[in-house]
């Protein structure tokens, strides 16, 4: 909580730290409400920071200060200043040892930042600014120090962990013990970690490319110890991949992962001791879906990859967050693409980007990949910094090619190993290693908003010449009314009338025949001419989603069907299916508003039928092509969001498709519904995905036969993917009694398993049928629900507000006011989660009148509710601003 309006921090105000900390010795005596923290810092004046000896400023929040000593001499209270945000200590020497003793309350810490208790286990979360809730310290990423930590705890906490290598352990006065950990690598405080608890572990080994043996350990509560195998296999695959693709080897003798139940994020890359949200590490075929298996694989890899992109080379300041996150998300996406279906991975990532990141770009919190300012840095762990940041790195990869990119990443790691770097350093390494210039490309880091490419073309049959004209623009965003042109790689090809690839010969070029090109768009308007084009071509644009932009090109439905059938780029085949569906749904929305009887485009129905009948397609790709754009995606694309029309259009389209394609869907379901032992591997996942997509459609008809298939699958399922898909089909379609019985039996079977209970809660909250406001209120009273557990909050409240478009957008505005009330309550416990949960309301300006005023009023009620945390204040105040 704050006393006054929170201040704003600006990138332009960055200054080097006045003092460096060469070593940090920590000693913890763990007690639930009174943990004693002692630190001993070797401090020295930073020679690069200027002349003189300014006071030493240390960050500290919610700490009970007990004592401070400099070079062994205790300081009196009058010798320094202690305030709400930390300490200021006058300094008279260039080098000294500082000793501080303070007390903290881990049990009372519900913000889950700093040191806290989760189900009786101590753990830490220090990124971004959590270390200041543990002890007074220069809590900024550009102060790197060698840490040693001694943890003292009662003997019934047998496992005591921190970063690096264990160097000592022993007894203290009979009923307590201690372990000392030493991390040989200098690191900023945000990478510090501590864990203490009654945990069990699984252990494995990995031999690095230079032949060193590394011990791998995963710690969990004893009841979950059988659910670690997949995470361990994923870790080993990631270690091998990073050696092969980036030449990066692990550097400590031990690598540990700990699963924690109460966690604000997915996982945290603390040096040598990753701390994970249980949901992102624990899996077994009986309890985890395919999606969970894949998510675990990618998150384990992501955190592991941070050992180089984040830990060995860290960020100079938090404005540079995308330096480690954008790069690491790109790395984990490529890893997942190599492990699974590349096209489907790309489709999933782009769907999320288009739905949620594009909405962020167009909303009140819009910011560049490298923000210029923030009130609360926790609010900037965003899709823009992570996902769009990864797209920016991907564009560099596209422009330089894999070898060029590798030369650049090698130089970047070599140059900046053991130090704190900036986004600018990353680009400079890419330039220097390749002898190229990316000056204009840097605008991706400084300009917010989603660029729009308007593309038109002209074919001259006589000259056999084809001209493609590209106009780029970018809508204004808060603080950035005008944008300069971006440097955009546009990957494209041309198709002939029969779907074959046409050769792309650029005007005046003597190079050989190629079928695909990356056009570099750098100007506001630019034309590209191709020669010797024998027939009117059909352009396939932005293949593989080569840039995070919106492409406007006037395709006819027939052209989209040709792309769906014949484009050699799998991503663009899917994209064509989405464009076709978008067009059909836009028409339905207009007809709904005009009061005209709805009729679905027969082009869309027949296109879906062809997809179901076409042989040799990846079943996962088929499933994606058959999936209508979500209500959220339709909302993002709309100029003004008409929730009622979107809901009506989507429901009508789904019903029409399900009825028209019933036989084909049934045949697909039967073909894929075979008994096969469960394996979470790409081919099997793809088959289950298509099978369950077909099942969901079949059940939309509410025909008895279809619901019987779902019931039979629910009873017979031997894995959670099939079981939960059948349950979802029943919950969304079947009569109440049948759905209720299935929900009950599912809960009775799995009530001891936290991950499955989250899934069970989410299924109900997201159901357009059953997830009414009343039902969601009832779920909050269920014994399994806890407002202090972020996974539960996300499963019930996050799912309702973000994924249950129908019920959340009830015309009376009740959903909005309900969410506002929950956000207010949550802010007192966990500001980070509250600030995230409020997001759907922040889009109020885009809605049509009615919902717009209701959302606005709900937001205002949050603002008027009293003293808000800095996290929530920033999001709500920026959202209420009218320009
Ligand atoms: Zn990360």
Tab-separated table of C-alpha atoms and ligand atoms in Angstrom, residues 127 267-269 299 302-303 306 309 321 324-326 328-329 332 381 386, ligand 1:
chain	number	residue	atom	x	y	z
A	127	UNK	CA	11.830	-10.607	-9.613
A	267	UNK	CA	7.980	-19.987	-13.001
A	268	UNK	CA	11.161	-18.147	-12.052
A	269	UNK	CA	14.670	-18.681	-13.380
A	299	UNK	CA	8.118	-23.470	-19.471
A	302	UNK	CA	12.105	-21.286	-21.003
A	303	UNK	CA	13.420	-21.068	-17.444
A	306	UNK	CA	17.321	-18.050	-19.047
A	309	UNK	CA	19.640	-15.265	-21.778
A	321	UNK	CA	12.973	-6.653	-19.597
A	324	UNK	CA	15.788	-11.430	-21.564
A	325	UNK	CA	12.084	-12.245	-22.006
A	326	UNK	CA	11.562	-11.569	-25.716
A	328	UNK	CA	13.942	-16.355	-24.233
A	329	UNK	CA	10.330	-16.683	-25.433
A	332	UNK	CA	11.465	-21.622	-26.116
A	381	UNK	CA	5.315	-8.347	-17.430
A	386	UNK	CA	7.169	-11.181	-23.816
B	1	LIG	ZN1	11.151	-15.563	-18.617
